[in-house]
Short mmCIF file of C-alpha atoms in Angstrom, two decimals:
data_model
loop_
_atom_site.label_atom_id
_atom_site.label_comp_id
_atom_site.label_asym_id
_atom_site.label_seq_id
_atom_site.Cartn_x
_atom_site.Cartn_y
_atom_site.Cartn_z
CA UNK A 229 103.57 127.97 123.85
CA UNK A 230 104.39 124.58 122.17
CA UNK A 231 106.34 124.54 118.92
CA UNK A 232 103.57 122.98 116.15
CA UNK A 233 104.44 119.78 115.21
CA UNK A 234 106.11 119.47 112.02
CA UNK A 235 105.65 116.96 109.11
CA UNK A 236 108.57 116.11 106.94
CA UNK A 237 108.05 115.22 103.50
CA UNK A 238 111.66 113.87 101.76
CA UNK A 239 112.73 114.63 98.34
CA UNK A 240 114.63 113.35 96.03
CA UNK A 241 114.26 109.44 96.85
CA UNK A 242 111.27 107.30 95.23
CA UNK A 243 110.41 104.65 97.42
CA UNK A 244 110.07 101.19 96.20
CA UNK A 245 107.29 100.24 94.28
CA UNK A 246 106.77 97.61 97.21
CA UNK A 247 103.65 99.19 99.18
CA UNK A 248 102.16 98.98 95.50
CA UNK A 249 103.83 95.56 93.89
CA UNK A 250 102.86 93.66 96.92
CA UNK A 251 100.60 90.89 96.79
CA UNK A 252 96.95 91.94 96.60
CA UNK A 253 96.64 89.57 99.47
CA UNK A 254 92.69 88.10 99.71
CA UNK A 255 91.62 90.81 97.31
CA UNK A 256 93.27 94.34 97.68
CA UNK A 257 96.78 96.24 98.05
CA UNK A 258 97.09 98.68 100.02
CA UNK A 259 99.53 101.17 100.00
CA UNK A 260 98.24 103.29 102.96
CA UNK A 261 99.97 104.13 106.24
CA UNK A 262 103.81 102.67 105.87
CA UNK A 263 106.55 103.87 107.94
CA UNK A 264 107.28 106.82 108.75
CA UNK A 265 107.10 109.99 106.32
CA UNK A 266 104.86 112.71 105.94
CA UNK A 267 102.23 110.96 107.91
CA UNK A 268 104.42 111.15 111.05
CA UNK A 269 102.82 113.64 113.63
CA UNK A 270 105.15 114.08 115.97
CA UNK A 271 108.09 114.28 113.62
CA UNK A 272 110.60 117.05 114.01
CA UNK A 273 112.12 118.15 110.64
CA UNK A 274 114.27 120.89 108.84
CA UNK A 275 113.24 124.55 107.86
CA UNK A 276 110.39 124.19 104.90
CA UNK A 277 113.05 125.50 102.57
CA UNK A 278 115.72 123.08 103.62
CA UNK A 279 117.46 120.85 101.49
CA UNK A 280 115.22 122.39 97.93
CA UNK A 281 115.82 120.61 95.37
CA UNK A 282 118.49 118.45 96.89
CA UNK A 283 118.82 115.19 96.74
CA UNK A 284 117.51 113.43 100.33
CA UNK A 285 116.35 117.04 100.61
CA UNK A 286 113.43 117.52 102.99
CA UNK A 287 110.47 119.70 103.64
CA UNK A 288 108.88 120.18 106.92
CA UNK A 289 104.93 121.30 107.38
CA UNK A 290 103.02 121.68 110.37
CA UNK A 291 99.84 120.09 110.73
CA UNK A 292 98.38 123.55 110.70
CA UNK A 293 99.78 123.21 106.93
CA UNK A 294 98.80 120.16 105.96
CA UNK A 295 94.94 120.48 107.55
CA UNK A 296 93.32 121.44 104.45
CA UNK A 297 95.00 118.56 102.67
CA UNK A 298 94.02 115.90 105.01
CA UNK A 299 90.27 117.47 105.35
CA UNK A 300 90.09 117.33 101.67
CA UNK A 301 90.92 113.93 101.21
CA UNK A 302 88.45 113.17 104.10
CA UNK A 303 85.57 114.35 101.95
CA UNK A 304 82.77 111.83 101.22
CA UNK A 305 82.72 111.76 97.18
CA UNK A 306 83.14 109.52 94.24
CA UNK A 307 84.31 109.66 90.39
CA UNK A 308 83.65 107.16 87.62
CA UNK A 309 84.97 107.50 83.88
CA UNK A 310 85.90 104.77 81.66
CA UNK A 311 89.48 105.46 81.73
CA UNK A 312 91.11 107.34 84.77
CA UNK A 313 94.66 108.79 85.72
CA UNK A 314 95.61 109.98 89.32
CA UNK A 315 98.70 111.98 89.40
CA UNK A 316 99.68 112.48 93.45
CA UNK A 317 103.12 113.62 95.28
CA UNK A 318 104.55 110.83 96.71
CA UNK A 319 105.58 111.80 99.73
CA UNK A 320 102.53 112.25 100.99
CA UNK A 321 100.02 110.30 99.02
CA UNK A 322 101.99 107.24 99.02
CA UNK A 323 100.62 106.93 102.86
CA UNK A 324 96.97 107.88 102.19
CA UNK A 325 95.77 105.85 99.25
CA UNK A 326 94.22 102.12 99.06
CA UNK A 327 94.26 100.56 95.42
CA UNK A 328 91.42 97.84 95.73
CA UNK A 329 92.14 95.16 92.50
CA UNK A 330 89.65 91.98 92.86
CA UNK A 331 91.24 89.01 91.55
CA UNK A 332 90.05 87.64 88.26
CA UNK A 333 88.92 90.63 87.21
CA UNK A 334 91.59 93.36 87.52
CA UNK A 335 95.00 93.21 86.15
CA UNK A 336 97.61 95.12 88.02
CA UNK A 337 101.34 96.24 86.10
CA UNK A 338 103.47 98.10 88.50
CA UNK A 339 107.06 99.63 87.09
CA UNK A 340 109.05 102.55 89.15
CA UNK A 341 111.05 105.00 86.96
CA UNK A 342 113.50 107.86 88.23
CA UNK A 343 111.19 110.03 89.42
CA UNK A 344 107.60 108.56 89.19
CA UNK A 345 105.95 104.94 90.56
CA UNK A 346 102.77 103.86 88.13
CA UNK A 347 100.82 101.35 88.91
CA UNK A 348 97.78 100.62 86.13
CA UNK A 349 94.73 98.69 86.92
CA UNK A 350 93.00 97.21 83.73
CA UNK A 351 89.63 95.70 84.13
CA UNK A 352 89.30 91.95 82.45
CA UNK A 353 85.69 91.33 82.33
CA UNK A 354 83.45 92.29 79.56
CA UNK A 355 82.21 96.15 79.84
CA UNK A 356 78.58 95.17 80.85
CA UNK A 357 79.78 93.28 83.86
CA UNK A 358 81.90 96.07 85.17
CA UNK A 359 80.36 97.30 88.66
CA UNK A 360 81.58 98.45 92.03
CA UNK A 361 82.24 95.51 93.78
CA UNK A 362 84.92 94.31 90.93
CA UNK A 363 85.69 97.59 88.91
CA UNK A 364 89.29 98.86 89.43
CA UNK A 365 88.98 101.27 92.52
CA UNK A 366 91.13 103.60 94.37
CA UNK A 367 90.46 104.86 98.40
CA UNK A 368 92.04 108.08 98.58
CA UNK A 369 92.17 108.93 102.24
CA UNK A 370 89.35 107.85 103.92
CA UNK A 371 86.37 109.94 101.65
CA UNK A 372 87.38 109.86 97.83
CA UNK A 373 86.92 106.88 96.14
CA UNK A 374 87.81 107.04 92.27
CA UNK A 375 86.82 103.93 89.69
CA UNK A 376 87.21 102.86 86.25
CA UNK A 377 85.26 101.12 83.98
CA UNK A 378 88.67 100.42 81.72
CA UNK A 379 91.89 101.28 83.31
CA UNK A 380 93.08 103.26 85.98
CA UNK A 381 96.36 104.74 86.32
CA UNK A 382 98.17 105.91 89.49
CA UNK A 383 100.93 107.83 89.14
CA UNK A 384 103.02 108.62 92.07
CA UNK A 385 105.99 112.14 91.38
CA UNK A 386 108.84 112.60 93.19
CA UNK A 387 108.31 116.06 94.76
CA UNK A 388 111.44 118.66 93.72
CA UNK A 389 109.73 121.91 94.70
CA UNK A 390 109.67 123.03 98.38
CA UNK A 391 106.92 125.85 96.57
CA UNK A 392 104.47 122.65 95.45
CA UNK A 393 105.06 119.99 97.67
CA UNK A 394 101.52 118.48 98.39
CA UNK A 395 99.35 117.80 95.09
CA UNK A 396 96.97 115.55 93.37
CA UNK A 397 95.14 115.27 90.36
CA UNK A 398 92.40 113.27 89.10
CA UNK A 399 91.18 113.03 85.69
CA UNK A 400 88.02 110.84 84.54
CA UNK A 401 87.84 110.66 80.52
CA UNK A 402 84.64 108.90 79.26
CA UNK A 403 81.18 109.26 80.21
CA UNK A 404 82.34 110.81 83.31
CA UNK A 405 80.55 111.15 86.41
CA UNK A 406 80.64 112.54 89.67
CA UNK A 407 78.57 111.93 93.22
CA UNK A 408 77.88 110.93 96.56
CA UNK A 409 76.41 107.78 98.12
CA UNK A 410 73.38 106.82 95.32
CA UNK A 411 73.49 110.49 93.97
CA UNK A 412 75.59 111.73 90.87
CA UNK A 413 75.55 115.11 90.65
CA UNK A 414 77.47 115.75 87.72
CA UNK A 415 77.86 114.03 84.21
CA UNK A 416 80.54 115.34 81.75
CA UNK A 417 82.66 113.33 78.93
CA UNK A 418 85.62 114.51 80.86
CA UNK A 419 85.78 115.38 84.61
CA UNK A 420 89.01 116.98 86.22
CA UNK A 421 89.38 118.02 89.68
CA UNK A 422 92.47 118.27 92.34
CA UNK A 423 94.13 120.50 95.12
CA UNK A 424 97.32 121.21 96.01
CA UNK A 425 99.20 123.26 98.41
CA UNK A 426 101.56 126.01 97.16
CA UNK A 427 103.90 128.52 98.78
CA UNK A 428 103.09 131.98 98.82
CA UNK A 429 105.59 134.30 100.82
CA UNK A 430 106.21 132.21 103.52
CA UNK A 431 103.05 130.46 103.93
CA UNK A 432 101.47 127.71 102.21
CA UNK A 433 98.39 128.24 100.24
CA UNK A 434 95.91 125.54 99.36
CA UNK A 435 94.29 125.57 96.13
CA UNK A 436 91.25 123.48 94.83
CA UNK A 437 91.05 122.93 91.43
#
Protein backbone atom coordinates (compact mmCIF):
# COMPACT_ATOMS: atom_id res chain seq x y z
CA UNK A 1 0.00 0.00 0.00
CA UNK A 2 1.27 3.54 -0.91
CA UNK A 3 2.45 5.86 1.83
CA UNK A 4 -0.36 9.01 1.72
CA UNK A 5 1.06 11.89 0.46
CA UNK A 6 2.06 14.35 2.90
CA UNK A 7 1.65 18.20 2.98
CA UNK A 8 4.18 20.28 4.78
CA UNK A 9 3.19 23.39 6.28
CA UNK A 10 6.59 25.49 7.69
CA UNK A 11 6.70 27.40 10.81
CA UNK A 12 8.35 29.91 12.08
CA UNK A 13 9.13 32.04 8.78
CA UNK A 14 6.50 34.76 7.44
CA UNK A 15 6.79 35.04 3.92
CA UNK A 16 7.07 38.33 2.27
CA UNK A 17 4.28 40.43 2.00
CA UNK A 18 5.05 40.16 -1.88
CA UNK A 19 2.11 37.72 -3.11
CA UNK A 20 -0.01 40.55 -1.30
CA UNK A 21 2.09 44.04 -2.02
CA UNK A 22 2.27 43.20 -5.62
CA UNK A 23 0.79 45.28 -8.13
CA UNK A 24 -2.97 44.77 -8.47
CA UNK A 25 -2.08 44.35 -12.08
CA UNK A 26 -5.40 45.29 -14.50
CA UNK A 27 -7.58 45.17 -11.42
CA UNK A 28 -6.82 42.42 -8.74
CA UNK A 29 -3.89 40.75 -6.58
CA UNK A 30 -3.80 37.63 -6.13
CA UNK A 31 -2.11 35.86 -3.65
CA UNK A 32 -3.25 32.29 -4.58
CA UNK A 33 -1.14 29.30 -5.64
CA UNK A 34 2.78 30.49 -5.14
CA UNK A 35 5.51 28.10 -4.82
CA UNK A 36 5.63 25.46 -3.12
CA UNK A 37 4.17 25.01 0.57
CA UNK A 38 1.30 23.45 1.94
CA UNK A 39 -0.35 23.30 -1.39
CA UNK A 40 2.33 20.87 -2.63
CA UNK A 41 0.73 17.32 -3.17
CA UNK A 42 3.31 15.27 -3.67
CA UNK A 43 5.56 16.75 -1.04
CA UNK A 44 7.33 14.49 1.39
CA UNK A 45 7.79 16.12 4.85
CA UNK A 46 8.78 15.47 8.59
CA UNK A 47 6.69 13.65 11.38
CA UNK A 48 3.48 16.11 12.19
CA UNK A 49 5.18 16.81 15.47
CA UNK A 50 8.54 17.67 14.00
CA UNK A 51 10.29 20.71 14.45
CA UNK A 52 7.06 22.26 17.13
CA UNK A 53 7.53 25.32 17.82
CA UNK A 54 10.91 25.66 16.20
CA UNK A 55 12.00 28.02 14.20
CA UNK A 56 11.94 26.69 10.22
CA UNK A 57 10.01 24.01 12.10
CA UNK A 58 7.61 22.03 9.91
CA UNK A 59 4.41 20.13 10.01
CA UNK A 60 3.46 17.47 7.64
CA UNK A 61 -0.47 16.46 6.83
CA UNK A 62 -1.74 14.08 4.49
CA UNK A 63 -4.30 15.01 2.16
CA UNK A 64 -6.53 12.67 4.05
CA UNK A 65 -5.91 15.59 6.76
CA UNK A 66 -6.28 18.42 5.03
CA UNK A 67 -9.68 17.15 2.95
CA UNK A 68 -12.09 18.75 5.13
CA UNK A 69 -10.16 22.00 4.90
CA UNK A 70 -9.95 22.17 1.23
CA UNK A 71 -13.81 20.93 0.87
CA UNK A 72 -14.71 23.68 3.15
CA UNK A 73 -13.17 26.35 1.42
CA UNK A 74 -14.72 24.86 -1.80
CA UNK A 75 -18.19 25.66 -0.50
CA UNK A 76 -20.36 28.00 -2.63
CA UNK A 77 -21.23 30.95 -0.02
CA UNK A 78 -20.88 34.62 0.55
CA UNK A 79 -20.61 37.27 3.57
CA UNK A 80 -21.18 41.01 3.49
CA UNK A 81 -20.79 43.44 6.63
CA UNK A 82 -19.69 46.91 6.55
CA UNK A 83 -16.46 46.29 8.13
CA UNK A 84 -14.75 42.75 7.90
CA UNK A 85 -11.56 40.98 9.40
CA UNK A 86 -10.21 37.54 8.13
CA UNK A 87 -7.77 36.02 10.42
CA UNK A 88 -6.13 32.73 8.39
CA UNK A 89 -2.78 30.54 9.06
CA UNK A 90 -0.44 31.41 6.69
CA UNK A 91 0.93 28.54 5.67
CA UNK A 92 -1.82 27.40 4.16
CA UNK A 93 -4.11 30.23 3.33
CA UNK A 94 -1.49 32.30 1.90
CA UNK A 95 -1.91 29.78 -1.29
CA UNK A 96 -5.74 29.69 -1.38
CA UNK A 97 -6.99 33.24 -1.19
CA UNK A 98 -7.57 36.01 -4.09
CA UNK A 99 -7.90 39.71 -2.72
CA UNK A 100 -9.84 41.44 -5.69
CA UNK A 101 -9.16 45.60 -5.13
CA UNK A 102 -10.65 47.61 -8.32
CA UNK A 103 -8.69 50.58 -8.95
CA UNK A 104 -10.16 53.93 -8.08
CA UNK A 105 -12.18 52.64 -5.72
CA UNK A 106 -10.27 50.45 -3.23
CA UNK A 107 -7.29 51.46 -1.32
CA UNK A 108 -4.91 48.73 -0.42
CA UNK A 109 -2.04 49.24 2.80
CA UNK A 110 0.01 46.17 3.16
CA UNK A 111 2.73 46.04 6.29
CA UNK A 112 4.32 42.49 7.54
CA UNK A 113 5.16 42.32 11.29
CA UNK A 114 7.03 39.36 13.17
CA UNK A 115 4.55 37.06 13.11
CA UNK A 116 1.46 38.33 11.11
CA UNK A 117 1.08 39.89 7.22
CA UNK A 118 -2.16 42.47 7.07
CA UNK A 119 -3.22 43.69 4.23
CA UNK A 120 -6.49 46.27 4.61
CA UNK A 121 -8.74 47.11 1.79
CA UNK A 122 -10.67 50.48 2.35
CA UNK A 123 -13.41 51.33 -0.03
CA UNK A 124 -13.14 55.14 -1.56
CA UNK A 125 -16.43 55.75 -3.05
CA UNK A 126 -19.35 57.13 -1.29
CA UNK A 127 -21.42 54.28 0.73
CA UNK A 128 -24.41 54.32 -1.77
CA UNK A 129 -22.18 53.44 -4.65
CA UNK A 130 -20.60 50.51 -2.95
CA UNK A 131 -21.64 47.18 -4.92
CA UNK A 132 -20.07 43.92 -5.99
CA UNK A 133 -18.35 44.69 -8.92
CA UNK A 134 -16.11 47.51 -6.98
CA UNK A 135 -16.61 46.66 -3.18
CA UNK A 136 -13.41 45.32 -1.51
CA UNK A 137 -13.67 41.43 -2.02
CA UNK A 138 -11.83 38.43 -0.97
CA UNK A 139 -11.94 34.67 -3.01
CA UNK A 140 -11.20 32.27 -0.44
CA UNK A 141 -10.54 29.05 -2.24
CA UNK A 142 -12.60 28.65 -5.00
CA UNK A 143 -16.40 28.91 -3.04
CA UNK A 144 -16.21 31.69 -0.23
CA UNK A 145 -16.26 34.99 -1.28
CA UNK A 146 -16.25 37.65 1.67
CA UNK A 147 -16.95 41.68 0.96
CA UNK A 148 -17.03 44.89 2.64
CA UNK A 149 -18.91 47.78 2.33
CA UNK A 150 -15.98 49.81 4.45
CA UNK A 151 -12.82 47.99 5.02
CA UNK A 152 -11.63 44.67 4.98
CA UNK A 153 -8.82 43.31 6.81
CA UNK A 154 -6.74 40.17 6.08
CA UNK A 155 -4.68 39.04 8.50
CA UNK A 156 -2.29 36.33 7.77
CA UNK A 157 -0.49 34.31 11.57
CA UNK A 158 2.47 32.61 11.60
CA UNK A 159 1.42 29.10 12.73
CA UNK A 160 3.54 27.97 16.18
CA UNK A 161 1.31 25.05 17.18
CA UNK A 162 1.73 21.63 15.48
CA UNK A 163 -1.94 21.04 17.70
CA UNK A 164 -3.69 24.13 15.49
CA UNK A 165 -2.02 24.35 12.42
CA UNK A 166 -4.85 24.97 9.77
CA UNK A 167 -7.41 27.87 10.80
CA UNK A 168 -9.46 30.73 9.65
CA UNK A 169 -11.75 33.13 10.86
CA UNK A 170 -14.10 35.49 9.47
CA UNK A 171 -15.91 38.15 11.17
CA UNK A 172 -18.59 40.57 9.43
CA UNK A 173 -19.56 43.60 11.92
CA UNK A 174 -22.40 45.81 10.53
CA UNK A 175 -25.57 44.96 9.03
CA UNK A 176 -24.22 41.61 8.40
CA UNK A 177 -25.35 39.19 6.00
CA UNK A 178 -24.94 35.88 4.81
CA UNK A 179 -26.02 33.79 1.39
CA UNK A 180 -25.73 32.10 -1.73
CA UNK A 181 -26.02 33.19 -5.37
CA UNK A 182 -29.23 35.95 -5.14
CA UNK A 183 -30.32 34.38 -1.72
CA UNK A 184 -29.27 35.70 1.84
CA UNK A 185 -30.19 33.51 4.27
CA UNK A 186 -29.14 35.13 7.26
CA UNK A 187 -29.06 38.85 8.54
CA UNK A 188 -27.37 39.65 11.92
CA UNK A 189 -25.44 43.02 13.11
CA UNK A 190 -22.54 40.74 13.59
CA UNK A 191 -21.83 37.43 11.74
CA UNK A 192 -18.83 35.08 12.80
CA UNK A 193 -18.02 31.86 11.33
CA UNK A 194 -14.61 29.70 10.73
CA UNK A 195 -13.02 26.11 10.93
CA UNK A 196 -9.99 24.90 11.85
CA UNK A 197 -8.23 21.70 12.25
CA UNK A 198 -6.93 20.64 15.70
CA UNK A 199 -5.01 17.67 17.08
CA UNK A 200 -6.62 15.26 19.14
CA UNK A 201 -4.42 12.16 20.18
CA UNK A 202 -2.75 11.64 17.18
CA UNK A 203 -5.23 12.64 14.71
CA UNK A 204 -6.40 15.82 13.48
CA UNK A 205 -9.85 16.95 14.15
CA UNK A 206 -11.71 19.52 12.11
CA UNK A 207 -13.92 21.86 13.75
CA UNK A 208 -16.54 24.32 12.22
CA UNK A 209 -17.30 27.16 14.03
Amino acid sequence: MNAPARRPLRLGVLLALGLLAAGLGACRGDARRGGRGAADPDATGADPAAGAGAEGGTISLSNQDLAPMDGYIRRRFWVLGDDVEIVASKEYFIQNLSISARIGFVRRDDKEGENEAVSTLTFLGKPGEVDFSNAPRVLVGTGISVLARRTLTIRFTRTTSPDLPVRIRIAANGDARMGMGNQVSRRDPSIVLGAQLRRVGGAYVFEEQ
